[in-house]
Amino acid sequence: MRYFVTGCAGFIGSNLVDRLLQQGHEVIGFDNFSTGLREFLKEAQQNKNFRLIQGDLLDREKLNQSMQNIDAVFHLAANADVRFGTTHPHKDLEQNAIATFNVLEAMRFNNVTRIAFASTGSIYGEASVIPTPENSPFPVQTSLYGASKLAAEGLIQAYCEGFQFQAYIFRFVSILGERYTHGHVFDFYKQLLKDPTKLFVLGNGKQRKSYLYIQDCIDAIFFAMEHAKEKVNIFNLGTDEYCEVNNSINWLCEHLTLSPIISYEGSERGWIGDNPFIFLDCKKMRTLGWKPKLSIKEGIIKTISYLQKEQHILELCA
């Protein structure tokens, strides 16, 4: 197959590219390198089946030209900055909603009808049903990021109805693992590397979060695309557990053999859009036949081990 991957130099995108190439597929990677790292594509660029295009999804002409003779699109490019969304609202609109529209139009221009989309559990806002299923009551949005991802989902669904596309929409919990470059585990490790004696936490540490290891995430995407056959296929992706932020701190400190003084600022929300409890109901994926291999704790430890080994990544993402 010949795949088009947006956000190919990002954390999830680069891991996906590697897996597709390992399976013998051709991959066209598209990235503007606003947050992606060329280093993550070193292995891919040694493969004759990989072609990198540096471009912006807001450049419709370049996008149309780049997507020729493609079998399916993996749309992973996005502004994923929830915390600072209110300081630059245009980013979520442009990079998530409008960029998705441009991807869909490029698909239509090139007669590509199959898309996998990286959505988010943030679209559920502060859910009234926990664990939260895919058919949860329509949520009030609490972040510009979540709102823009939900808008992108709506566009994709409408294109499936209007132009006979087939879509796989994956609502991720937070993803961890090799090449992880943002999020509280990353921030905590950076702090402790700078000063192992203290750790500052936004919020009260009691926020309950869900995580999924990157290779489990990619396994789930491939499994769903092979086995789910509806026009619009929507899946929550996560583990069947959650943890408090304090749990992740304890696992991190235990792994690093540190005992820092921890200070907290705020209550159950560290910032606007920081949902205090995220726990997705993944029965739909389990019924399809997939389940993750790693627990949340195992995913966090693998992430820290990677950051310890590749400390220069911390500087690249400063």
mmCIF file of C-alpha atoms in Angstrom:
data_model
loop_
_atom_site.group_PDB
_atom_site.id
_atom_site.type_symbol
_atom_site.label_atom_id
_atom_site.label_comp_id
_atom_site.label_asym_id
_atom_site.label_seq_id
_atom_site.Cartn_x
_atom_site.Cartn_y
_atom_site.Cartn_z
ATOM 1 C CA MET A 1 0.000 0.000 0.000
ATOM 2 C CA ARG A 2 0.992 3.658 -0.407
ATOM 3 C CA TYR A 3 0.208 5.780 2.637
ATOM 4 C CA PHE A 4 0.247 9.526 3.297
ATOM 5 C CA VAL A 5 1.121 10.500 6.880
ATOM 6 C CA THR A 6 0.625 14.060 8.115
ATOM 7 C CA GLY A 7 2.687 15.033 11.138
ATOM 8 C CA CYS A 8 5.193 12.350 10.163
ATOM 9 C CA ALA A 9 8.030 13.849 12.245
ATOM 10 C CA GLY A 10 6.013 13.997 15.448
ATOM 11 C CA PHE A 11 5.954 11.590 18.364
ATOM 12 C CA ILE A 12 3.107 9.387 17.151
ATOM 13 C CA GLY A 13 3.622 10.067 13.442
ATOM 14 C CA SER A 14 7.265 9.004 13.319
ATOM 15 C CA ASN A 15 6.561 5.796 15.223
ATOM 16 C CA LEU A 16 3.709 5.057 12.818
ATOM 17 C CA VAL A 17 5.950 5.727 9.803
ATOM 18 C CA ASP A 18 8.531 3.251 11.101
ATOM 19 C CA ARG A 19 5.898 0.570 11.618
ATOM 20 C CA LEU A 20 4.396 1.058 8.136
ATOM 21 C CA LEU A 21 7.842 0.812 6.546
ATOM 22 C CA GLN A 22 8.604 -2.330 8.560
ATOM 23 C CA GLN A 23 5.489 -3.862 7.009
ATOM 24 C CA GLY A 24 6.815 -3.119 3.510
ATOM 25 C CA HIS A 25 4.494 -0.223 2.616
ATOM 26 C CA GLU A 26 5.413 2.971 0.783
ATOM 27 C CA VAL A 27 5.045 6.108 2.902
ATOM 28 C CA ILE A 28 4.816 9.769 1.928
ATOM 29 C CA GLY A 29 5.487 11.856 5.031
ATOM 30 C CA PHE A 30 4.262 15.445 5.260
ATOM 31 C CA ASP A 31 5.368 17.804 8.043
ATOM 32 C CA ASN A 32 6.090 21.498 8.562
ATOM 33 C CA PHE A 33 8.499 20.777 11.465
ATOM 34 C CA SER A 34 6.823 23.304 13.751
ATOM 35 C CA THR A 35 7.060 20.697 16.522
ATOM 36 C CA GLY A 36 8.256 17.545 14.741
ATOM 37 C CA LEU A 37 11.932 16.573 14.804
ATOM 38 C CA ARG A 38 13.993 15.456 11.812
ATOM 39 C CA GLU A 39 15.905 13.171 14.145
ATOM 40 C CA PHE A 40 12.782 11.027 14.525
ATOM 41 C CA LEU A 41 12.903 10.288 10.781
ATOM 42 C CA LYS A 42 16.553 9.187 10.597
ATOM 43 C CA GLU A 43 15.667 5.526 10.246
ATOM 44 C CA ALA A 44 12.814 6.200 7.815
ATOM 45 C CA GLN A 45 14.985 8.318 5.538
ATOM 46 C CA GLN A 46 17.324 5.387 5.004
ATOM 47 C CA ASN A 47 14.409 3.402 3.570
ATOM 48 C CA LYS A 48 13.817 3.619 -0.191
ATOM 49 C CA ASN A 49 10.046 3.356 0.413
ATOM 50 C CA PHE A 50 9.930 6.643 2.354
ATOM 51 C CA ARG A 51 9.625 10.120 0.870
ATOM 52 C CA LEU A 52 9.565 13.254 3.024
ATOM 53 C CA ILE A 53 7.756 16.412 1.937
ATOM 54 C CA GLN A 54 8.247 19.527 4.037
ATOM 55 C CA GLY A 55 5.047 21.500 3.804
ATOM 56 C CA ASP A 56 2.211 23.094 5.714
ATOM 57 C CA LEU A 57 -1.323 21.711 5.678
ATOM 58 C CA LEU A 58 -2.574 25.271 5.199
ATOM 59 C CA ASP A 59 -0.867 25.262 1.762
ATOM 60 C CA ARG A 60 -3.674 23.612 -0.209
ATOM 61 C CA GLU A 61 -1.858 23.633 -3.552
ATOM 62 C CA LYS A 62 1.191 21.810 -2.186
ATOM 63 C CA LEU A 63 -1.032 19.381 -0.284
ATOM 64 C CA ASN A 64 -3.014 18.555 -3.429
ATOM 65 C CA GLN A 65 0.190 17.913 -5.375
ATOM 66 C CA SER A 66 1.710 15.780 -2.602
ATOM 67 C CA MET A 67 -1.188 13.366 -2.220
ATOM 68 C CA GLN A 68 -1.118 11.758 -5.661
ATOM 69 C CA ASN A 69 -1.558 7.984 -6.038
ATOM 70 C CA ILE A 70 -2.253 7.382 -2.330
ATOM 71 C CA ASP A 71 -4.272 4.462 -0.937
ATOM 72 C CA ALA A 72 -5.063 5.952 2.487
ATOM 73 C CA VAL A 73 -4.236 8.913 4.753
ATOM 74 C CA PHE A 74 -3.115 8.889 8.371
ATOM 75 C CA HIS A 75 -3.892 12.400 9.595
ATOM 76 C CA LEU A 76 -1.869 12.998 12.776
ATOM 77 C CA ALA A 77 -0.669 16.589 12.346
ATOM 78 C CA ALA A 78 -2.183 18.950 14.914
ATOM 79 C CA ASN A 79 -1.570 21.636 17.462
ATOM 80 C CA ALA A 80 -1.686 19.527 20.624
ATOM 81 C CA ASP A 81 -1.041 22.325 23.120
ATOM 82 C CA VAL A 82 -4.073 22.207 25.434
ATOM 83 C CA ARG A 83 -2.535 24.205 28.249
ATOM 84 C CA PHE A 84 -1.749 27.368 26.278
ATOM 85 C CA GLY A 85 -4.714 27.206 23.906
ATOM 86 C CA THR A 86 -6.259 30.413 25.219
ATOM 87 C CA THR A 87 -3.096 32.395 24.448
ATOM 88 C CA HIS A 88 -3.301 31.587 20.717
ATOM 89 C CA PRO A 89 -6.885 30.496 19.834
ATOM 90 C CA HIS A 90 -6.211 30.751 16.088
ATOM 91 C CA LYS A 91 -3.729 27.856 16.251
ATOM 92 C CA ASP A 92 -6.363 25.275 17.151
ATOM 93 C CA LEU A 93 -8.725 26.551 14.468
ATOM 94 C CA GLU A 94 -6.073 26.671 11.751
ATOM 95 C CA GLN A 95 -3.917 23.649 12.576
ATOM 96 C CA ASN A 96 -6.693 21.290 13.664
ATOM 97 C CA ALA A 97 -9.989 22.239 12.020
ATOM 98 C CA ILE A 98 -8.945 24.066 8.833
ATOM 99 C CA ALA A 99 -5.953 21.765 8.277
ATOM 100 C CA THR A 100 -8.298 18.764 8.462
ATOM 101 C CA PHE A 101 -10.620 20.391 5.923
ATOM 102 C CA ASN A 102 -7.632 20.880 3.614
ATOM 103 C CA VAL A 103 -6.611 17.232 4.018
ATOM 104 C CA LEU A 104 -10.141 16.118 3.145
ATOM 105 C CA GLU A 105 -10.237 18.376 0.084
ATOM 106 C CA ALA A 106 -6.839 17.071 -1.078
ATOM 107 C CA MET A 107 -8.189 13.541 -0.687
ATOM 108 C CA ARG A 108 -11.236 14.443 -2.758
ATOM 109 C CA PHE A 109 -9.025 16.100 -5.401
ATOM 110 C CA ASN A 110 -6.899 12.934 -5.655
ATOM 111 C CA ASN A 111 -9.715 10.374 -5.321
ATOM 112 C CA VAL A 112 -8.448 9.066 -1.963
ATOM 113 C CA THR A 113 -11.334 7.846 0.184
ATOM 114 C CA ARG A 114 -9.838 6.237 3.312
ATOM 115 C CA ILE A 115 -8.610 8.203 6.341
ATOM 116 C CA ALA A 116 -7.427 7.435 9.877
ATOM 117 C CA PHE A 117 -7.633 10.438 12.202
ATOM 118 C CA ALA A 118 -5.944 11.077 15.547
ATOM 119 C CA SER A 119 -8.646 12.599 17.718
ATOM 120 C CA THR A 120 -8.626 12.863 21.504
ATOM 121 C CA GLY A 121 -10.457 11.991 24.695
ATOM 122 C CA SER A 122 -10.471 15.751 25.328
ATOM 123 C CA ILE A 123 -13.529 16.032 23.063
ATOM 124 C CA TYR A 124 -15.596 14.600 25.953
ATOM 125 C CA GLY A 125 -14.882 17.672 28.087
ATOM 126 C CA GLU A 126 -15.661 17.013 31.739
ATOM 127 C CA ALA A 127 -17.682 13.904 30.986
ATOM 128 C CA SER A 128 -20.827 13.079 32.918
ATOM 129 C CA VAL A 129 -20.335 9.345 32.289
ATOM 130 C CA ILE A 130 -17.191 7.627 33.621
ATOM 131 C CA PRO A 131 -15.746 5.496 32.058
ATOM 132 C CA THR A 132 -16.745 7.493 28.980
ATOM 133 C CA PRO A 133 -18.062 5.549 25.952
ATOM 134 C CA GLU A 134 -17.973 6.720 22.339
ATOM 135 C CA ASN A 135 -21.741 7.431 22.437
ATOM 136 C CA SER A 136 -21.528 9.526 25.605
ATOM 137 C CA PRO A 137 -24.033 12.437 25.863
ATOM 138 C CA PHE A 138 -22.870 15.294 23.661
ATOM 139 C CA PRO A 139 -20.317 17.148 25.785
ATOM 140 C CA VAL A 140 -19.728 20.783 26.663
ATOM 141 C CA GLN A 141 -16.250 21.639 25.406
ATOM 142 C CA THR A 142 -13.679 22.750 27.977
ATOM 143 C CA SER A 143 -10.646 23.406 25.743
ATOM 144 C CA LEU A 144 -10.031 24.977 22.356
ATOM 145 C CA TYR A 145 -8.003 21.896 21.483
ATOM 146 C CA GLY A 146 -10.897 19.537 22.204
ATOM 147 C CA ALA A 147 -13.357 21.812 20.393
ATOM 148 C CA SER A 148 -11.163 21.965 17.271
ATOM 149 C CA LYS A 149 -10.681 18.181 17.250
ATOM 150 C CA LEU A 150 -14.441 17.686 17.550
ATOM 151 C CA ALA A 151 -14.945 20.075 14.624
ATOM 152 C CA ALA A 152 -12.446 18.022 12.614
ATOM 153 C CA GLU A 153 -14.317 14.819 13.497
ATOM 154 C CA GLY A 154 -17.539 16.407 12.261
ATOM 155 C CA LEU A 155 -15.965 17.368 8.944
ATOM 156 C CA ILE A 156 -14.599 13.859 8.443
ATOM 157 C CA GLN A 157 -17.972 12.279 9.204
ATOM 158 C CA ALA A 158 -19.702 14.655 6.785
ATOM 159 C CA TYR A 159 -17.228 13.799 4.015
ATOM 160 C CA CYS A 160 -17.930 10.119 4.612
ATOM 161 C CA GLU A 161 -21.607 10.802 4.038
ATOM 162 C CA GLY A 162 -21.196 13.293 1.202
ATOM 163 C CA PHE A 163 -18.275 11.831 -0.736
ATOM 164 C CA GLN A 164 -18.312 8.119 0.194
ATOM 165 C CA PHE A 165 -15.166 8.261 2.323
ATOM 166 C CA GLN A 166 -14.383 5.637 4.972
ATOM 167 C CA ALA A 167 -12.988 6.958 8.252
ATOM 168 C CA TYR A 168 -11.334 5.606 11.371
ATOM 169 C CA ILE A 169 -11.506 8.155 14.167
ATOM 170 C CA PHE A 170 -9.390 7.325 17.214
ATOM 171 C CA ARG A 171 -10.022 9.157 20.463
ATOM 172 C CA PHE A 172 -6.732 8.769 22.295
ATOM 173 C CA VAL A 173 -5.970 9.104 25.943
ATOM 174 C CA SER A 174 -2.503 10.615 26.519
ATOM 175 C CA ILE A 175 0.111 8.592 24.635
ATOM 176 C CA LEU A 176 3.489 7.755 26.195
ATOM 177 C CA GLY A 177 6.650 6.039 25.028
ATOM 178 C CA GLU A 178 9.696 6.491 22.821
ATOM 179 C CA ARG A 179 9.927 9.978 21.225
ATOM 180 C CA TYR A 180 7.439 11.438 23.723
ATOM 181 C CA THR A 181 8.150 15.185 23.804
ATOM 182 C CA HIS A 182 5.445 16.946 25.795
ATOM 183 C CA GLY A 183 3.151 16.353 28.739
ATOM 184 C CA HIS A 184 3.493 16.214 32.489
ATOM 185 C CA VAL A 185 5.772 13.137 32.670
ATOM 186 C CA PHE A 186 8.166 14.904 30.274
ATOM 187 C CA ASP A 187 7.948 18.136 32.307
ATOM 188 C CA PHE A 188 8.497 16.347 35.627
ATOM 189 C CA TYR A 189 11.580 14.554 34.326
ATOM 190 C CA LYS A 190 13.049 17.827 33.001
ATOM 191 C CA GLN A 191 12.491 19.482 36.366
ATOM 192 C CA LEU A 192 14.136 16.644 38.287
ATOM 193 C CA LEU A 193 17.083 16.569 35.908
ATOM 194 C CA LYS A 194 17.670 20.241 36.623
ATOM 195 C CA ASP A 195 17.122 19.947 40.390
ATOM 196 C CA PRO A 196 16.548 16.471 41.884
ATOM 197 C CA THR A 197 15.586 17.938 45.265
ATOM 198 C CA LYS A 198 12.277 19.565 44.327
ATOM 199 C CA LEU A 199 9.313 19.157 42.006
ATOM 200 C CA PHE A 200 6.619 21.706 41.150
ATOM 201 C CA VAL A 201 3.167 20.426 40.154
ATOM 202 C CA LEU A 202 0.349 22.417 38.539
ATOM 203 C CA GLY A 203 -2.870 21.345 40.248
ATOM 204 C CA ASN A 204 -3.243 19.315 43.427
ATOM 205 C CA GLY A 205 -1.758 16.099 42.042
ATOM 206 C CA LYS A 206 -5.075 14.299 42.413
ATOM 207 C CA GLN A 207 -6.146 14.683 38.791
ATOM 208 C CA ARG A 208 -6.997 11.230 37.464
ATOM 209 C CA LYS A 209 -5.529 10.521 34.035
ATOM 210 C CA SER A 210 -5.338 7.709 31.493
ATOM 211 C CA TYR A 211 -2.353 6.801 29.342
ATOM 212 C CA LEU A 212 -1.485 4.369 26.556
ATOM 213 C CA TYR A 213 1.922 3.159 25.363
ATOM 214 C CA ILE A 214 2.797 4.264 21.812
ATOM 215 C CA GLN A 215 3.263 0.782 20.309
ATOM 216 C CA ASP A 216 -0.043 -0.356 21.827
ATOM 217 C CA CYS A 217 -1.643 2.711 20.239
ATOM 218 C CA ILE A 218 -0.283 1.840 16.781
ATOM 219 C CA ASP A 219 -1.264 -1.815 17.204
ATOM 220 C CA ALA A 220 -4.824 -0.667 17.935
ATOM 221 C CA ILE A 221 -4.950 1.588 14.865
ATOM 222 C CA PHE A 222 -3.816 -1.213 12.566
ATOM 223 C CA PHE A 223 -6.178 -3.712 14.201
ATOM 224 C CA ALA A 224 -9.216 -1.450 13.840
ATOM 225 C CA MET A 225 -8.449 -0.638 10.206
ATOM 226 C CA GLU A 226 -8.192 -4.327 9.415
ATOM 227 C CA HIS A 227 -11.309 -5.489 11.261
ATOM 228 C CA ALA A 228 -13.806 -2.587 11.411
ATOM 229 C CA LYS A 229 -15.828 -2.120 8.217
ATOM 230 C CA GLU A 230 -18.351 0.683 8.850
ATOM 231 C CA LYS A 231 -18.375 3.918 6.887
ATOM 232 C CA VAL A 232 -17.479 5.852 10.053
ATOM 233 C CA ASN A 233 -15.592 3.890 12.712
ATOM 234 C CA ILE A 234 -15.042 5.694 16.035
ATOM 235 C CA PHE A 235 -12.956 4.115 18.778
ATOM 236 C CA ASN A 236 -11.699 5.140 22.196
ATOM 237 C CA LEU A 237 -8.101 3.991 22.667
ATOM 238 C CA GLY A 238 -6.756 3.474 26.174
ATOM 239 C CA THR A 239 -6.124 0.999 28.948
ATOM 240 C CA ASP A 240 -8.741 -0.261 31.406
ATOM 241 C CA GLU A 241 -7.226 1.758 34.246
ATOM 242 C CA TYR A 242 -6.307 5.277 35.280
ATOM 243 C CA CYS A 243 -3.911 6.826 37.766
ATOM 244 C CA GLU A 244 -3.550 10.002 39.772
ATOM 245 C CA VAL A 245 -0.848 12.462 38.779
ATOM 246 C CA ASN A 246 0.648 11.677 42.198
ATOM 247 C CA ASN A 247 0.894 7.996 41.206
ATOM 248 C CA SER A 248 2.917 8.910 38.124
ATOM 249 C CA ILE A 249 5.183 11.101 40.274
ATOM 250 C CA ASN A 250 5.770 8.220 42.687
ATOM 251 C CA TRP A 251 6.618 5.791 39.851
ATOM 252 C CA LEU A 252 8.943 8.352 38.280
ATOM 253 C CA CYS A 253 10.763 9.092 41.542
ATOM 254 C CA GLU A 254 10.960 5.415 42.427
ATOM 255 C CA HIS A 255 12.544 4.639 39.054
ATOM 256 C CA LEU A 256 15.040 7.504 39.446
ATOM 257 C CA THR A 257 15.616 6.726 43.165
ATOM 258 C CA LEU A 258 14.772 10.325 44.107
ATOM 259 C CA SER A 259 12.786 11.842 46.988
ATOM 260 C CA PRO A 260 12.124 15.464 45.994
ATOM 261 C CA ILE A 261 10.104 17.964 48.002
ATOM 262 C CA ILE A 262 6.853 18.341 46.035
ATOM 263 C CA SER A 263 4.968 21.639 45.895
ATOM 264 C CA TYR A 264 1.523 22.098 44.369
ATOM 265 C CA GLU A 265 -0.222 25.110 42.862
ATOM 266 C CA GLY A 266 -3.947 25.141 42.153
ATOM 267 C CA SER A 267 -6.792 22.734 42.738
ATOM 268 C CA GLU A 268 -8.053 19.802 40.673
ATOM 269 C CA ARG A 269 -7.410 21.690 37.428
ATOM 270 C CA GLY A 270 -3.856 22.686 36.598
ATOM 271 C CA TRP A 271 -4.979 24.986 33.747
ATOM 272 C CA ILE A 272 -8.013 25.846 31.622
ATOM 273 C CA GLY A 273 -9.087 22.653 29.876
ATOM 274 C CA ASP A 274 -7.263 20.354 32.310
ATOM 275 C CA ASN A 275 -10.006 17.808 32.909
ATOM 276 C CA PRO A 276 -9.690 16.412 36.449
ATOM 277 C CA PHE A 277 -10.847 12.910 35.470
ATOM 278 C CA ILE A 278 -10.224 11.252 32.084
ATOM 279 C CA PHE A 279 -11.096 7.573 31.811
ATOM 280 C CA LEU A 280 -12.390 6.214 28.513
ATOM 281 C CA ASP A 281 -14.590 3.155 28.074
ATOM 282 C CA CYS A 282 -12.735 0.975 25.552
ATOM 283 C CA LYS A 283 -15.198 -1.928 25.404
ATOM 284 C CA LYS A 284 -15.791 -1.283 21.696
ATOM 285 C CA MET A 285 -12.132 -1.963 20.871
ATOM 286 C CA ARG A 286 -12.039 -4.904 23.282
ATOM 287 C CA THR A 287 -15.096 -6.409 21.576
ATOM 288 C CA LEU A 288 -13.358 -6.003 18.217
ATOM 289 C CA GLY A 289 -10.530 -8.118 19.662
ATOM 290 C CA TRP A 290 -7.741 -5.729 20.694
ATOM 291 C CA LYS A 291 -6.311 -4.973 24.132
ATOM 292 C CA PRO A 292 -3.094 -3.211 25.215
ATOM 293 C CA LYS A 293 -0.011 -5.129 26.286
ATOM 294 C CA LEU A 294 1.427 -2.583 28.749
ATOM 295 C CA SER A 295 -0.062 -1.064 31.904
ATOM 296 C CA ILE A 296 0.079 2.679 32.579
ATOM 297 C CA LYS A 297 2.964 2.210 35.018
ATOM 298 C CA GLU A 298 4.931 0.136 32.494
ATOM 299 C CA GLY A 299 4.356 2.799 29.821
ATOM 300 C CA ILE A 300 5.591 5.557 32.138
ATOM 301 C CA ILE A 301 8.726 3.607 33.059
ATOM 302 C CA LYS A 302 9.477 2.911 29.378
ATOM 303 C CA THR A 303 9.068 6.635 28.674
ATOM 304 C CA ILE A 304 11.462 7.670 31.434
ATOM 305 C CA SER A 305 13.992 5.043 30.350
ATOM 306 C CA TYR A 306 13.879 6.482 26.826
ATOM 307 C CA LEU A 307 14.354 10.059 28.088
ATOM 308 C CA GLN A 308 17.283 8.939 30.246
ATOM 309 C CA LYS A 309 18.934 7.348 27.229
ATOM 310 C CA GLU A 310 18.147 10.206 24.813
ATOM 311 C CA GLN A 311 18.605 13.270 27.023
ATOM 312 C CA HIS A 312 19.481 15.495 24.066
ATOM 313 C CA ILE A 313 15.782 15.293 23.103
ATOM 314 C CA LEU A 314 15.042 17.463 26.142
ATOM 315 C CA GLU A 315 17.144 20.255 24.664
ATOM 316 C CA LEU A 316 15.637 19.891 21.191
ATOM 317 C CA CYS A 317 12.179 20.325 22.717
ATOM 318 C CA ALA A 318 13.110 23.227 25.005
#
